XYZ file of C-alpha atoms in Angstrom:
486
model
C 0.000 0.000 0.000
C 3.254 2.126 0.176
C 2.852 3.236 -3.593
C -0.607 4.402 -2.766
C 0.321 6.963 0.037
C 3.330 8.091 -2.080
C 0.363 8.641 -5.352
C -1.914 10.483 -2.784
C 0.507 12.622 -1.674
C 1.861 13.669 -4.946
C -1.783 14.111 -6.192
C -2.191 16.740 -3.461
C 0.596 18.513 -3.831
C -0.011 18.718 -7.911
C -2.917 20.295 -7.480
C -1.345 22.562 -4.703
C 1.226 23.653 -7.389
C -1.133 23.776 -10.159
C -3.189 26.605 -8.414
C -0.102 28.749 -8.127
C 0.645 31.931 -10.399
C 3.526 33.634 -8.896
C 3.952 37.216 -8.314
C 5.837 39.609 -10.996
C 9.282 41.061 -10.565
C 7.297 44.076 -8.634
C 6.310 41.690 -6.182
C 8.693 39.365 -5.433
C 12.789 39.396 -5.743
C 15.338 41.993 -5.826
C 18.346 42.045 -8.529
C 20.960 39.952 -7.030
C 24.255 41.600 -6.545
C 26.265 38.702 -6.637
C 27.468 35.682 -8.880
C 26.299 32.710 -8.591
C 24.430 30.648 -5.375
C 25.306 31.062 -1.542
C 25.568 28.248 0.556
C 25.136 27.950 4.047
C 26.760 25.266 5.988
C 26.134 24.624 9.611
C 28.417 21.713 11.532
C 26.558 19.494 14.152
C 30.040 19.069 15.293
C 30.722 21.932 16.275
C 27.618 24.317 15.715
C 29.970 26.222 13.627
C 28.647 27.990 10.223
C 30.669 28.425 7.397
C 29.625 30.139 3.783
C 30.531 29.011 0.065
C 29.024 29.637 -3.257
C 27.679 27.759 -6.019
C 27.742 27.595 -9.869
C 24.169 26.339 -9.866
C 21.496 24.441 -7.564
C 23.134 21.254 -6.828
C 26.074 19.988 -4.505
C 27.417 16.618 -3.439
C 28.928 15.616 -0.055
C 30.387 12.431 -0.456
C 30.642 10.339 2.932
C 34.449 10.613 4.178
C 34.437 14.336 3.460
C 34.177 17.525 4.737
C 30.623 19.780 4.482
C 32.774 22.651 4.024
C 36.479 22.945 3.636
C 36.485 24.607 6.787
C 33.972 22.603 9.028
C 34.148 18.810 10.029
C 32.958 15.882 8.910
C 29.914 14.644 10.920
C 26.495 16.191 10.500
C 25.583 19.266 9.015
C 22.988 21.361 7.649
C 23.321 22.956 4.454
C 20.769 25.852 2.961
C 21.498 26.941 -0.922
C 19.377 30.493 -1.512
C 19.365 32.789 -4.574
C 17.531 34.502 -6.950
C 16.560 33.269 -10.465
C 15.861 35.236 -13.212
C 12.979 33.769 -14.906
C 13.157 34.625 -18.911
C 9.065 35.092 -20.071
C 5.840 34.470 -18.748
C 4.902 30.713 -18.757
C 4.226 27.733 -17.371
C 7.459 25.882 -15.513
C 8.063 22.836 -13.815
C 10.503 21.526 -11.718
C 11.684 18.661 -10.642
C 14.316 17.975 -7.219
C 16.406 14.454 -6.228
C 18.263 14.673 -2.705
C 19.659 11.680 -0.231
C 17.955 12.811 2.381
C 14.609 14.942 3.742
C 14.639 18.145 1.184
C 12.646 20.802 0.564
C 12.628 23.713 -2.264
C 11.068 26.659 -1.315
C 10.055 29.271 -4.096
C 8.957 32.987 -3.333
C 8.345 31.893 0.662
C 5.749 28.647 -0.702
C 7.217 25.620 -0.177
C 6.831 23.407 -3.624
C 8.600 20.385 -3.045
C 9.636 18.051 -0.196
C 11.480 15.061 -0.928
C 12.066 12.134 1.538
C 14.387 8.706 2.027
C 11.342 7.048 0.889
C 10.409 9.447 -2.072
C 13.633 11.297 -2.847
C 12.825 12.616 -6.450
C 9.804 14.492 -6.721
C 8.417 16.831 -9.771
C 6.032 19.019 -9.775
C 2.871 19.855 -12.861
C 3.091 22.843 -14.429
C 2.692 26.358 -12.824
C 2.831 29.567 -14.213
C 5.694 31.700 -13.398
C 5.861 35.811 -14.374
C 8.280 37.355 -16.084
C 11.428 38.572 -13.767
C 13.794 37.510 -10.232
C 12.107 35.098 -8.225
C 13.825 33.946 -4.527
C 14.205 29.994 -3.815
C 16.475 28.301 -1.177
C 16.858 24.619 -0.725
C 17.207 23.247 2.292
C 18.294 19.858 3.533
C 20.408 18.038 5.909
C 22.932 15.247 6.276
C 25.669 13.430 7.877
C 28.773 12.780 6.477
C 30.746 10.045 8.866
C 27.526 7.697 7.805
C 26.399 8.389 4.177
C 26.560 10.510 0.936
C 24.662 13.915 1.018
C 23.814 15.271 -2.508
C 20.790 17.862 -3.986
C 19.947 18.587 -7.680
C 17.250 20.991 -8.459
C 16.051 21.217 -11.957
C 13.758 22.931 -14.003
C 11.927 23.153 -17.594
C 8.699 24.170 -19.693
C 6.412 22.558 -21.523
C 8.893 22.688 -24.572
C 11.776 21.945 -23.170
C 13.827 18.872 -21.324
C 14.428 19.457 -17.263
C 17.481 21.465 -16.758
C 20.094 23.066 -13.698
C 19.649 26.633 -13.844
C 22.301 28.064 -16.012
C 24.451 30.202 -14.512
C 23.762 33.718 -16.368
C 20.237 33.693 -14.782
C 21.159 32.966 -10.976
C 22.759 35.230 -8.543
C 21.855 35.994 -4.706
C 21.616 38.729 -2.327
C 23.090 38.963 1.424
C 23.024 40.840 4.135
C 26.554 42.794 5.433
C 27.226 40.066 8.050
C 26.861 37.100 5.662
C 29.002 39.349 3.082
C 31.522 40.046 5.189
C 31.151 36.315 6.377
C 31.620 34.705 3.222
C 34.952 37.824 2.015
C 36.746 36.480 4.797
C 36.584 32.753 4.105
C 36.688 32.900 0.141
C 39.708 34.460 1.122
C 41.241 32.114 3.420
C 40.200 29.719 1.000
C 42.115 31.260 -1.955
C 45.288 31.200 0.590
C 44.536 27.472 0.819
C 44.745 26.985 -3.090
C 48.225 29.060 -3.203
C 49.134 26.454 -0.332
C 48.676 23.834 -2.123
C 49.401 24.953 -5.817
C 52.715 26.001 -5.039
C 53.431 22.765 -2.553
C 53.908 24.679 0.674
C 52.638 21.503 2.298
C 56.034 19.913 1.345
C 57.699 21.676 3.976
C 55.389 23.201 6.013
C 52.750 19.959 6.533
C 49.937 19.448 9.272
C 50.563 16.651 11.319
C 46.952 16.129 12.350
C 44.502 14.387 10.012
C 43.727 11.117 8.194
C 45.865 11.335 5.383
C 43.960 8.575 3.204
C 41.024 11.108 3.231
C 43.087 14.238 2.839
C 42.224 16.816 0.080
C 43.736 15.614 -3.032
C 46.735 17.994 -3.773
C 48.618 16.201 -0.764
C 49.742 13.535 -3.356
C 50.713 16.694 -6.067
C 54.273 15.780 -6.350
C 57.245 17.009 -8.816
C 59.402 16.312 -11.920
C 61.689 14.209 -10.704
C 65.428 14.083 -10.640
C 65.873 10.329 -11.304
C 67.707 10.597 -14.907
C 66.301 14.096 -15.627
C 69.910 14.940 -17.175
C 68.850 12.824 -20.091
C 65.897 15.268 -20.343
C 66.974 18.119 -20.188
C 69.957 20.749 -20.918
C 72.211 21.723 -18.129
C 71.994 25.446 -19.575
C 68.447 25.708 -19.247
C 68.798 24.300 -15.349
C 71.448 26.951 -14.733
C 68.979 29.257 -16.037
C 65.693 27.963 -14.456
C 67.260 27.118 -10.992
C 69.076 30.989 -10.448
C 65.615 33.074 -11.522
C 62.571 30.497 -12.735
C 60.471 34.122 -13.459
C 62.690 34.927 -16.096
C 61.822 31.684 -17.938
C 58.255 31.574 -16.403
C 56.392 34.704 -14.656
C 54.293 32.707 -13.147
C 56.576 29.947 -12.337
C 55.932 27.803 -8.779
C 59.082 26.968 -8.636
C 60.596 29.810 -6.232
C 64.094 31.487 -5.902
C 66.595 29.588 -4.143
C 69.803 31.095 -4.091
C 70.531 34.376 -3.412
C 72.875 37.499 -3.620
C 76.986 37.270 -5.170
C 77.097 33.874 -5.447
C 73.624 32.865 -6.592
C 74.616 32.016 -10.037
C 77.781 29.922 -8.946
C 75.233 28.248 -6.964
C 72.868 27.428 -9.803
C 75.630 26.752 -12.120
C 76.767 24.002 -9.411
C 72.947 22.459 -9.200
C 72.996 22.448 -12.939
C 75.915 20.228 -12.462
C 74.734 18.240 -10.469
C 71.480 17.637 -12.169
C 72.659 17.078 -15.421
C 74.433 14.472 -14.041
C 72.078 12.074 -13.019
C 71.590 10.310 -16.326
C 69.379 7.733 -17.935
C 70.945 4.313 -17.440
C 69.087 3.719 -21.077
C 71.081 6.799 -22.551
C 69.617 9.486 -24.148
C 66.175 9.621 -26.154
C 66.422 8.654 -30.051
C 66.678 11.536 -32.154
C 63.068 11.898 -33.671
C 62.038 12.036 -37.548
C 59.468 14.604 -37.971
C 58.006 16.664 -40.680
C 57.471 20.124 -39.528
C 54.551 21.167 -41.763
C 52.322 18.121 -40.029
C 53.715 19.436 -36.893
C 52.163 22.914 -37.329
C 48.873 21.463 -38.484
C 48.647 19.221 -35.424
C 49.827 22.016 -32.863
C 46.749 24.249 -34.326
C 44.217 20.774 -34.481
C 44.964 20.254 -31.528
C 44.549 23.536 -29.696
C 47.714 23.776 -28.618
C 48.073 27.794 -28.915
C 44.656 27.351 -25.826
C 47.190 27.151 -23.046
C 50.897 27.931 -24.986
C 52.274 31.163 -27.131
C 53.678 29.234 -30.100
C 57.692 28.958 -30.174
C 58.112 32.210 -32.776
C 56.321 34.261 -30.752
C 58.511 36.895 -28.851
C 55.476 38.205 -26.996
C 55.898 38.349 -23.134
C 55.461 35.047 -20.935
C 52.724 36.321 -18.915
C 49.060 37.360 -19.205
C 47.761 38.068 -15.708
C 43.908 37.580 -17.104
C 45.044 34.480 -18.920
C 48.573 32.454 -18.137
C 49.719 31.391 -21.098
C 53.355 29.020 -20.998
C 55.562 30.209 -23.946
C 57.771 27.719 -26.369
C 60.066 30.182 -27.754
C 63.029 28.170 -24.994
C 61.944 24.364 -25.846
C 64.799 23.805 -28.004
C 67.252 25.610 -25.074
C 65.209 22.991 -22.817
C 64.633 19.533 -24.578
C 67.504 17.715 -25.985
C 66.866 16.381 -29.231
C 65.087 13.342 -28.553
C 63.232 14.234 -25.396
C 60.686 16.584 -26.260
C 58.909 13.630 -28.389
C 59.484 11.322 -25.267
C 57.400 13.885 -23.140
C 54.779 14.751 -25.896
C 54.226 10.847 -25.994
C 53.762 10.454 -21.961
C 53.816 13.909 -20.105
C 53.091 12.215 -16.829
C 55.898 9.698 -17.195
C 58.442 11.527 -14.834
C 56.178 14.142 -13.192
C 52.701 12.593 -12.323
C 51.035 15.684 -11.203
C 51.782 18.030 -14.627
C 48.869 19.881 -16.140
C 49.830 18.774 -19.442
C 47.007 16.402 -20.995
C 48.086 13.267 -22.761
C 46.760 13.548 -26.193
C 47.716 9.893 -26.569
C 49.802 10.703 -29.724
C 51.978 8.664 -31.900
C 55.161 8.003 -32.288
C 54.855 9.929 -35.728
C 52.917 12.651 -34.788
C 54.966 13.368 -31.328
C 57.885 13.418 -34.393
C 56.407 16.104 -36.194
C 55.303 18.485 -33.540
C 58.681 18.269 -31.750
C 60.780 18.721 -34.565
C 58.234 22.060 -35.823
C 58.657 23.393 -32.020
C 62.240 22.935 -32.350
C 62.856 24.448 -35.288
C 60.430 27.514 -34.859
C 61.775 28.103 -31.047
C 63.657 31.535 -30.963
C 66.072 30.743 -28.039
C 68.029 27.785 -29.118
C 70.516 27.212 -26.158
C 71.230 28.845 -22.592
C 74.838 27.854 -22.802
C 77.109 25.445 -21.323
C 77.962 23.977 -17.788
C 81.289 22.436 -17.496
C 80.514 19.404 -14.782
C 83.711 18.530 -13.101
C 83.379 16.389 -10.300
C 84.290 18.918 -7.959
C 81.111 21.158 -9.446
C 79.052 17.984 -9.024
C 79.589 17.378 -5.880
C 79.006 21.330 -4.682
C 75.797 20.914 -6.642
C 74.322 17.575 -4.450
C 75.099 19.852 -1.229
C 73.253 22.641 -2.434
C 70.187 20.248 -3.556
C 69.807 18.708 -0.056
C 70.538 21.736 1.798
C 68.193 23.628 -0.083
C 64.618 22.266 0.069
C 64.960 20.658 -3.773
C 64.055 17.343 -2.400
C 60.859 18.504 -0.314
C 59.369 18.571 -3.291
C 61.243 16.373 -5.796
C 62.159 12.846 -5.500
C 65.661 11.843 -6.339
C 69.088 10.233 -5.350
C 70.562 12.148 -1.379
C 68.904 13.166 1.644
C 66.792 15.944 2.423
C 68.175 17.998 4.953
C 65.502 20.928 5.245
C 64.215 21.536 8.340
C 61.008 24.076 8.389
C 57.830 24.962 10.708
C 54.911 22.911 10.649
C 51.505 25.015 10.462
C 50.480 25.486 13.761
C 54.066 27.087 14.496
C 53.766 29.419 11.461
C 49.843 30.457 12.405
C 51.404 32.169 15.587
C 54.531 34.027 14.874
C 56.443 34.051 11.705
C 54.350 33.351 8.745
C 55.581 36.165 6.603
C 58.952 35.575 6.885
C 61.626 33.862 4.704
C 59.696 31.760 1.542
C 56.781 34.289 1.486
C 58.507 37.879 2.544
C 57.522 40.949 0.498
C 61.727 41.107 -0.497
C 64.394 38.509 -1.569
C 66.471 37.849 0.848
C 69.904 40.015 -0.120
C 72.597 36.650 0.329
C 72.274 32.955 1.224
C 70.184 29.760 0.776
C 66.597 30.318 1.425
C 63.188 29.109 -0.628
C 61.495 32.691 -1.698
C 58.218 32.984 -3.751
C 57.540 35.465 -5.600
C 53.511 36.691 -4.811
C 51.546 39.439 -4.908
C 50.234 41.620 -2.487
C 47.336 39.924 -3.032
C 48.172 36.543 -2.269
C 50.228 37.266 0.733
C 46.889 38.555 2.131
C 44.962 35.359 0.936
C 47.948 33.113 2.669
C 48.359 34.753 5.670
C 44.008 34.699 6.036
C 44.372 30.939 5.245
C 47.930 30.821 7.874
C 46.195 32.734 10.512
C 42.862 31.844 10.473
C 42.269 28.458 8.679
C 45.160 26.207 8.806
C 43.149 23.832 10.410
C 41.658 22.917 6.862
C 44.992 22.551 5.135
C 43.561 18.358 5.036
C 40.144 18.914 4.654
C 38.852 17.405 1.353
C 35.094 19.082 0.278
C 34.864 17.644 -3.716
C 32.564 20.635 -4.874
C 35.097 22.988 -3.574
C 38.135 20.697 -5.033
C 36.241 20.284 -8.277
C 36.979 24.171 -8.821
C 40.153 24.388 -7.365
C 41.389 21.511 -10.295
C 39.336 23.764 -13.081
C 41.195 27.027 -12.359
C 44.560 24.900 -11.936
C 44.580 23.134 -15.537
C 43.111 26.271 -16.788
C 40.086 24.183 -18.565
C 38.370 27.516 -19.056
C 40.817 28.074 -21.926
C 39.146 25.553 -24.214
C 35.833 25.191 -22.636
């Protein structure tokens, strides 16, 4: 007889919704003055709240994970509000799926309430005016036990059931919840920087369940086993004394510093070039450079890189773009094909896609990029043992191998998180100067980011495990730049 209640109580509610005809722009919502959805999170942990925002009406809360990056896992409640423009005068439907108890609430009448035991309801048609219209959504869940999700959609009589898109959403809040929400997005955009530019390799969090960390604690990078088979010892003399030069927005920071910085990065060059293949070096590859071109444009190459003729600057702060004027100073002949057939092979976590090429067409585009790149060597490094052995110092002294994996032993020594959140934070690898002499890791940030990390240091470090997959999800998108073809 279960089917029966579940019939009744749709019935009722159809012809709740079907007597509707909601109020005009005049009447209801306000413009929104902000992008997108807020979401309100509140821990039964800890009774803490804590304030995102959304692309559209739907978020997932896998169990395992955190509610919000900055509240724990356990229970929670979440509440998604906004305002949604609504294009012409018809009739709408809509239709909602949750895990749990939900309900969607549309200019203050509540239209749909979902259960364990009915969670995906529609509703019949009901007329809907012309202009912004609030809704919120509403539901709550527990993440040590079970997944969480919500998905709202919507349609006409014309057209298939659809998320809102995101040019007709936005929401309104009040100073508190502003302010609120400033302050987090902005100790969340410290924790990005944390993790983008592998701060977590030296300056880790010893508290936490690692196997349920946020995914950038297994980021690694390239590593040194063989790399001098890979890669000129000029361009590492070049890349390890100033990586900006090469790369603006480079993550690898300055080392060395002061008179005898580029001694110092001459003798890691060394050092580096050193450690060879035991298989030798790459073959030397047969291309045709014509093809080449035509698969570097079919491909969409130019999407993320300047092509290898153009002197234009590295850098475009509204769109980093990684020039190829330097890969023939960088790639021996041989070893730009071997990375353009597996990117990942020595360097898991690189943002460059496999296109899953072949043997010929990784020929052809390495030998056009070669032969169109303006800066054809950064010189020479004469590696006598002496230099060699100056060079492994200055690698295990220096932090290299917090980050990269290769032959020695590590022998930095940093603060953990907790110790930098209460004194010293904006010192040494994240100081508005370079230091003037010495060996000390120095990034090279913005005003702007030094506020976001020392919000995040200060204020959030606690989080620096926490892994929230809608809040992840955008973190990857802005780090492999998919906005550049999509």
């Amino acid at each position: 007889m279960k089917w029966h209640k579940n019939f009744l109580i749709f019935s009722l509610a159809a012809v709740a919704v079907a007597q509707l005809v909601f109020a005009p722009v005049s009447e209801g919502a306000s413009r929104p003055r902000n992008r997108g959805l807020l979401m309100e999170v509140e821990s039964h942990v800890s009774g803490d709240k804590a304030w995102t925002t959304l692309d559209g009406p739907h978020v997932m809360i896998p169990k395992g994970t955190n509610p919000h990056p900055l509240l724990p896992v356990g229970g929670y409640s979440v509440t998604i509000s906004g305002v949604v423009r609504v294009p012409i005068r018809s009739d709408y439907r809509f239709s909602l799926t949750s895990g749990s108890a939900a309900t969607f609430v549309l200019e203050g009448k509540s239209l749909i309430e979902t259960s364990e035991d009915n969670p995906s309801v529609e509703t019949p048609l009901a007329q809907l005016d012309k202009g912004y219209m609030d809704f919120s959504i509403s539901f709550s869940g527990d993440s040590s036990l079970n997944d969480g999700f919500v998905r709202l959609l919507w349609g006409d009589e014309e057209t298939p059931l659809a998320p809102f898109t995101y040019r007709i959403i936005g929401f309104n809040a009040d100073a508190e919840t502003k302010a609120a929400l400033d302050e987090q997005e902005l100790a969340l955009k410290g924790r990005h920087l944390y993790f983008e530019n592998r701060c977590f390799r030296c300056h880790g969090q010893e508290t936490g369940d690692a196997g349920s960390a946020a995914p950038e604690w297994a980021l690694d990078a390239p590593s040194f086993e063989g790399i001098g088979s890979r890669r000129f010892a000029g361009w590492f003399a070049r890349w390890v004394s100033d990586p900006t030069s090469i790369r603006p927005n480079a993550r690898m920071p300055h080392v060395f510093h002061g008179e005898t910085a580029g001694e110092d990065s001459i003798a890691v060059a060394a050092y580096l070039s050193s450690l060879r293949d035991p298989y030798g070096m790459p073959k030397t590859p047969g291309g045709e450079k014509e093809q080449g071109r035509e698969l570097f444009q079919k491909l969409h190459c130019a999407s993320c890189h300047l092509p290898p003729s153009d002197p234009a600057p590295y850098f475009d702060p509204e769109k980093p773009m990684i020039s190829l004027k330097h890969v023939a100073a960088k790639f021996p002949t041989g070893s730009l094909k071997q990375f353009l057939l597996k990117p990942s092979a020595h360097y898991q976590s690189t943002r460059m896609p496999d296109f899953r090429l072949t043997e010929e067409e990784a020929a052809h585009i390495a030998t056009w990029l070669r032969s169109e790149a303006l800066e054809k060597s950064f010189g020479e490094v004469d590696a006598t043992p002496d230099l060699v052995s100056r060079g492994k110092l200055l690698v295990e002294s220096g932090g290299c191998l917090s980050c990269h994996t290769g032959p020695g032993e590590n022998r930095m020594m940093a603060a953990d998180l907790k110790t930098l959140a209460s004194s010293g934070w904006d010192e040494h690898c994240v100081a508005p100067e370079r230091p003037q002499s010495g060996i000390a890791v120095h990034y090279s940030l913005t005003d702007d980011q030094r506020s976001a990390l020392e919000a995040f240091v200060t204020k959030a470090a606690s989080s620096s495990m926490a892994h929230t997959p809608y809040e992840s999800v955008n973190r990857q998108i802005e780090n492999l730049q998919c906005g550049n073809c999509h």
